[in-house]
XYZ file of C-alpha atoms in Angstrom:
363
model
C 148.908 -42.622 -95.747
C 147.286 -40.075 -93.514
C 144.866 -37.712 -95.213
C 144.576 -34.062 -93.910
C 141.307 -32.248 -94.658
C 141.344 -28.573 -95.924
C 139.537 -27.806 -92.480
C 142.555 -29.227 -90.541
C 145.130 -27.469 -92.794
C 143.981 -23.813 -92.867
C 145.358 -21.423 -95.356
C 148.393 -19.174 -94.777
C 147.931 -16.225 -92.442
C 148.766 -13.920 -95.554
C 145.900 -15.190 -97.421
C 142.749 -14.126 -95.447
C 140.516 -13.998 -98.641
C 140.926 -17.869 -99.308
C 140.241 -18.675 -95.806
C 136.882 -16.402 -95.869
C 136.128 -18.225 -99.184
C 136.458 -21.720 -97.707
C 134.460 -20.590 -94.660
C 131.497 -19.448 -96.845
C 131.738 -22.602 -99.129
C 131.394 -24.677 -95.865
C 128.716 -22.520 -94.539
C 126.543 -23.040 -97.814
C 127.142 -26.707 -98.117
C 126.203 -27.555 -94.483
C 122.822 -25.783 -94.876
C 122.205 -27.354 -98.371
C 122.830 -30.719 -96.559
C 120.369 -29.689 -93.875
C 117.806 -28.795 -96.583
C 118.238 -32.179 -98.461
C 118.110 -33.910 -94.920
C 114.819 -32.138 -94.360
C 113.445 -32.889 -97.863
C 114.334 -36.638 -97.463
C 112.603 -36.663 -93.939
C 109.532 -35.298 -95.455
C 109.638 -37.875 -98.219
C 109.712 -40.812 -95.729
C 107.150 -39.203 -93.607
C 104.884 -38.908 -96.568
C 105.200 -42.628 -97.352
C 104.782 -43.531 -93.837
C 101.654 -41.501 -93.685
C 100.438 -43.197 -96.705
C 101.238 -46.636 -95.308
C 99.575 -46.037 -91.811
C 95.966 -46.507 -91.116
C 93.321 -49.127 -90.196
C 94.694 -51.199 -92.980
C 98.450 -51.080 -92.556
C 100.671 -51.462 -95.705
C 104.199 -52.036 -96.050
C 106.492 -49.244 -97.178
C 107.668 -51.394 -100.109
C 104.085 -51.973 -101.266
C 103.220 -48.208 -101.038
C 106.336 -47.331 -103.166
C 105.588 -50.078 -105.499
C 101.973 -49.165 -105.643
C 102.803 -45.403 -106.267
C 105.087 -46.262 -108.959
C 103.157 -48.955 -110.795
C 99.378 -48.637 -109.701
C 97.967 -51.181 -112.299
C 99.859 -53.835 -110.515
C 97.764 -53.308 -107.397
C 94.426 -55.076 -106.696
C 91.302 -52.731 -106.808
C 91.020 -52.518 -102.923
C 94.581 -51.364 -102.295
C 94.509 -49.052 -105.379
C 91.391 -47.363 -103.616
C 93.119 -47.003 -100.430
C 96.313 -45.584 -101.604
C 95.313 -43.201 -104.590
C 91.687 -42.071 -103.566
C 91.929 -41.995 -99.689
C 95.491 -41.904 -98.289
C 97.607 -40.189 -100.839
C 95.503 -36.885 -100.835
C 95.406 -37.042 -97.233
C 99.152 -37.341 -96.891
C 100.024 -34.719 -99.649
C 97.506 -32.310 -98.135
C 99.589 -32.582 -94.868
C 102.876 -31.736 -96.546
C 101.534 -28.788 -98.712
C 99.445 -27.288 -95.819
C 102.357 -27.601 -93.295
C 104.797 -25.881 -95.877
C 102.210 -23.085 -96.430
C 101.972 -22.405 -92.669
C 105.729 -22.884 -91.957
C 106.583 -20.362 -94.611
C 104.013 -17.912 -93.520
C 105.218 -18.205 -89.869
C 108.886 -17.529 -90.900
C 107.946 -14.484 -92.850
C 105.703 -13.007 -90.307
C 108.184 -13.629 -87.502
C 110.854 -11.617 -89.552
C 108.894 -8.661 -90.577
C 107.376 -8.160 -87.137
C 110.625 -8.958 -85.438
C 108.950 -11.186 -82.898
C 109.824 -15.069 -82.454
C 106.213 -15.470 -81.109
C 104.467 -14.250 -84.206
C 102.548 -16.566 -86.345
C 99.395 -16.661 -88.466
C 97.804 -18.537 -85.606
C 98.849 -16.394 -82.574
C 98.068 -13.008 -84.290
C 94.498 -13.944 -85.106
C 95.081 -14.404 -88.932
C 93.853 -17.992 -88.666
C 91.009 -17.269 -86.378
C 89.866 -14.545 -89.013
C 89.803 -17.192 -91.765
C 87.695 -19.285 -89.345
C 85.248 -16.325 -88.866
C 84.909 -15.924 -92.599
C 84.224 -19.539 -93.053
C 81.840 -19.753 -90.289
C 79.760 -16.991 -91.746
C 79.489 -18.790 -95.085
C 78.376 -22.032 -93.163
C 75.985 -20.411 -90.651
C 74.145 -17.982 -92.953
C 74.575 -20.133 -96.121
C 75.781 -16.948 -98.033
C 75.901 -16.877 -101.800
C 77.682 -14.186 -103.891
C 77.605 -13.787 -107.654
C 76.372 -17.353 -107.756
C 79.331 -18.752 -106.348
C 78.956 -22.330 -104.743
C 79.586 -22.726 -101.054
C 82.866 -24.765 -101.583
C 84.198 -21.981 -103.561
C 82.981 -19.111 -101.506
C 84.025 -20.774 -98.226
C 87.875 -20.413 -98.931
C 87.324 -17.120 -100.709
C 85.549 -15.804 -97.546
C 88.393 -17.224 -95.345
C 90.999 -15.522 -97.470
C 89.204 -11.985 -97.425
C 88.832 -12.244 -93.533
C 92.578 -13.442 -93.101
C 93.763 -10.514 -95.415
C 91.412 -8.065 -93.576
C 93.133 -9.145 -90.267
C 96.627 -8.801 -91.464
C 95.616 -5.337 -92.833
C 94.373 -4.258 -89.811
C 97.604 -5.292 -87.996
C 99.343 -3.489 -90.361
C 97.343 -0.391 -90.309
C 97.718 -0.124 -86.545
C 101.569 -0.200 -86.760
C 101.481 2.758 -89.405
C 98.944 5.009 -87.780
C 99.543 4.525 -84.081
C 103.210 4.257 -84.600
C 103.168 1.288 -82.377
C 106.227 -0.829 -81.759
C 106.310 -4.478 -83.098
C 105.720 -5.769 -79.687
C 102.579 -3.698 -79.317
C 101.450 -4.903 -82.640
C 101.935 -8.569 -81.611
C 99.886 -7.971 -78.449
C 97.044 -6.320 -80.712
C 97.161 -9.516 -82.808
C 96.730 -11.696 -79.666
C 93.821 -9.373 -78.533
C 92.462 -9.700 -82.042
C 92.490 -13.485 -81.826
C 90.590 -13.605 -78.634
C 87.952 -11.018 -79.951
C 87.444 -12.981 -83.207
C 87.097 -16.160 -81.211
C 84.283 -14.568 -78.971
C 82.600 -13.431 -82.296
C 82.770 -17.108 -83.596
C 81.226 -18.297 -80.254
C 78.551 -15.842 -80.639
C 77.869 -17.202 -84.076
C 77.865 -20.836 -82.768
C 75.341 -19.708 -80.217
C 72.692 -18.620 -82.628
C 73.557 -21.321 -85.265
C 71.503 -24.436 -85.760
C 73.124 -27.889 -84.712
C 74.238 -28.883 -87.992
C 76.246 -25.630 -88.670
C 77.589 -25.860 -85.120
C 78.920 -29.121 -85.894
C 80.385 -27.991 -89.356
C 82.197 -24.900 -87.480
C 83.523 -27.148 -84.643
C 84.979 -29.691 -87.158
C 86.638 -26.707 -88.883
C 88.084 -25.364 -85.709
C 89.573 -28.906 -84.998
C 91.368 -29.068 -88.371
C 91.099 -32.274 -90.217
C 92.835 -33.669 -93.291
C 89.809 -36.104 -94.079
C 88.195 -33.601 -96.705
C 91.303 -33.622 -98.804
C 91.190 -34.561 -102.476
C 93.920 -34.323 -105.311
C 92.117 -31.114 -106.683
C 92.093 -29.424 -103.327
C 95.949 -30.536 -102.829
C 96.586 -28.964 -106.352
C 95.012 -25.661 -105.447
C 97.117 -25.376 -102.224
C 100.197 -26.437 -103.886
C 99.786 -23.724 -106.734
C 99.400 -21.049 -103.954
C 102.505 -22.255 -102.380
C 104.374 -22.429 -105.646
C 103.263 -18.977 -106.417
C 104.317 -17.280 -103.224
C 107.768 -19.041 -102.537
C 109.536 -17.363 -105.484
C 108.607 -14.164 -104.158
C 109.459 -14.971 -100.753
C 113.034 -15.953 -101.879
C 113.090 -12.803 -103.956
C 113.071 -10.907 -100.449
C 115.528 -13.229 -98.756
C 118.418 -10.761 -98.580
C 116.165 -7.854 -97.510
C 114.646 -9.956 -94.724
C 118.103 -11.267 -93.536
C 119.143 -7.756 -93.406
C 115.866 -6.655 -91.425
C 116.832 -9.387 -88.781
C 119.778 -6.945 -87.965
C 117.616 -4.057 -87.248
C 114.937 -1.936 -88.827
C 116.990 1.269 -89.017
C 119.970 -0.423 -90.279
C 117.831 -1.923 -93.077
C 116.263 1.386 -94.064
C 119.859 2.812 -94.130
C 120.793 0.540 -96.705
C 117.915 1.153 -99.036
C 115.287 -1.396 -97.863
C 111.675 -0.220 -98.070
C 110.562 -1.727 -94.755
C 107.024 -0.622 -95.008
C 106.425 -1.740 -98.465
C 107.844 -5.045 -97.753
C 105.900 -5.494 -94.596
C 102.764 -4.962 -96.608
C 103.590 -7.384 -99.160
C 104.657 -10.002 -96.753
C 101.429 -9.738 -94.696
C 99.317 -10.220 -97.861
C 101.378 -13.274 -98.923
C 101.069 -14.584 -95.247
C 97.153 -13.941 -95.683
C 97.018 -15.941 -98.940
C 99.176 -18.833 -97.483
C 97.207 -19.078 -94.431
C 93.893 -18.790 -95.949
C 94.869 -21.505 -98.837
C 96.125 -23.755 -95.841
C 93.154 -23.640 -93.761
C 90.469 -23.224 -96.349
C 90.127 -27.164 -97.026
C 91.354 -28.458 -93.659
C 90.312 -26.097 -91.179
C 92.074 -24.289 -88.370
C 95.545 -25.953 -87.589
C 97.559 -24.083 -85.051
C 101.282 -23.937 -83.914
C 103.079 -25.231 -87.280
C 103.485 -21.647 -88.248
C 104.951 -20.868 -84.800
C 107.187 -23.797 -84.121
C 108.495 -24.864 -87.532
C 110.461 -21.504 -88.219
C 112.199 -21.953 -84.911
C 113.177 -25.573 -85.750
C 114.585 -24.415 -89.056
C 116.295 -21.402 -87.474
C 118.201 -23.832 -85.189
C 119.241 -25.848 -88.058
C 119.929 -23.187 -90.682
C 120.386 -19.867 -88.961
C 119.222 -16.433 -89.892
C 120.094 -16.482 -93.571
C 116.670 -16.365 -95.213
C 117.981 -17.935 -98.445
C 118.061 -21.174 -96.340
C 115.557 -20.189 -93.433
C 112.633 -19.741 -95.683
C 112.739 -23.074 -97.552
C 113.745 -24.763 -94.412
C 110.753 -23.368 -92.463
C 108.609 -24.713 -95.417
C 110.082 -28.145 -95.021
C 110.100 -28.100 -91.368
C 106.274 -27.284 -91.401
C 105.565 -30.040 -93.899
C 107.435 -32.619 -91.800
C 105.832 -31.498 -88.431
C 102.361 -31.706 -90.047
C 103.059 -35.082 -91.739
C 104.314 -36.586 -88.402
C 101.200 -35.106 -86.730
C 98.927 -36.886 -89.329
C 100.747 -40.210 -88.579
C 100.262 -39.655 -84.986
C 96.676 -38.756 -85.627
C 96.013 -42.344 -86.973
C 97.973 -44.129 -84.492
C 97.332 -42.552 -81.144
C 94.004 -44.176 -80.680
C 93.772 -47.517 -82.796
C 90.807 -47.557 -85.283
C 90.193 -43.965 -84.773
C 91.558 -40.959 -87.051
C 91.808 -37.891 -84.629
C 91.525 -34.312 -85.940
C 95.102 -33.367 -86.881
C 94.452 -29.856 -85.337
C 94.070 -31.639 -82.009
C 97.412 -33.399 -82.241
C 99.359 -30.269 -83.608
C 97.753 -28.438 -80.416
C 98.861 -31.262 -77.970
C 102.554 -31.076 -79.120
C 102.496 -27.141 -79.803
C 101.268 -26.029 -76.388
C 104.439 -27.415 -74.512
C 106.639 -26.018 -77.387
C 105.059 -22.791 -77.305
C 105.359 -22.268 -73.429
C 109.124 -23.419 -73.724
C 109.545 -20.733 -76.136
C 107.961 -18.108 -73.982
C 110.115 -19.064 -70.952
C 113.299 -19.369 -73.121
C 112.695 -15.823 -74.332
C 111.920 -14.433 -70.915
C 115.133 -16.017 -69.496
C 117.205 -14.399 -72.649
C 115.687 -10.907 -71.856
C 116.570 -11.366 -68.140
C 120.080 -11.991 -68.746
């Protein structure tokens, strides 16, 4: 017997409401399937990341070891639980933070090339960390491992607020704001270079290690801190999903429908600062994830931010997890800083985005 699907057998022409309902149902189901596929890919990448390294482990052994750690010998248990699991989990949560931050920033600034990295927010976090490292700052008796991420957050937030202040006081267009952010990036990099010039050898080594981005300092406690920040920010992001989707259709139209654009932009930039600082506080500067992940999610899920925002977080987690695997396999026996790997992959993608955007504007 031949089965005819509902898609092949559209509703009668006199019942357009049922046709629209079916189209919307299919629209939602396709995007939910894409999100589930991204989540599954992240899980597989996480397991492969745990399994890969100088002492290669089988995926079955990794799953068995995670579910029943008492069955492992002491050496394998240390490798999985104390070394590789924090490393792999940190890649997932940091990638998710950067992917979500990039998607929100691109929406509120209405520019596909905006990201915490390209607008200098990440560089500002590096400047805050460099000041603590070089001048051995202490404030209110806080230890360096607490003051360093705190300083990174303060400087990242200051950079975001500076960008926002420019857009409000000078009436600059979003494109001018993006150009200002790029200028800010180069200016902050120059200041960091000056700090390195006057620093001693040990401090320079720490700053260089920070700017390369590395997951080697990950621990379960640090993973938990980043995960809590992500879990705290994601509900507020999803709460603005409809407003951000509407903003993509034009700022004036969003205002006419009651969206308080300036207030939303301020809150989003503060949230981006928090996500960026939390992501970079323990692993250093990692570029291009916040730029590329939203574009991958947008290709799969479209502009509906109910799906784009979690999709960008999942795409960022997947990209950084794959980069983590590559960092351990590109040079046998050596673990490359993951920031180098993301830059090697991100630069060609970044150039492709610029060329593609230029061609679209020329049409």
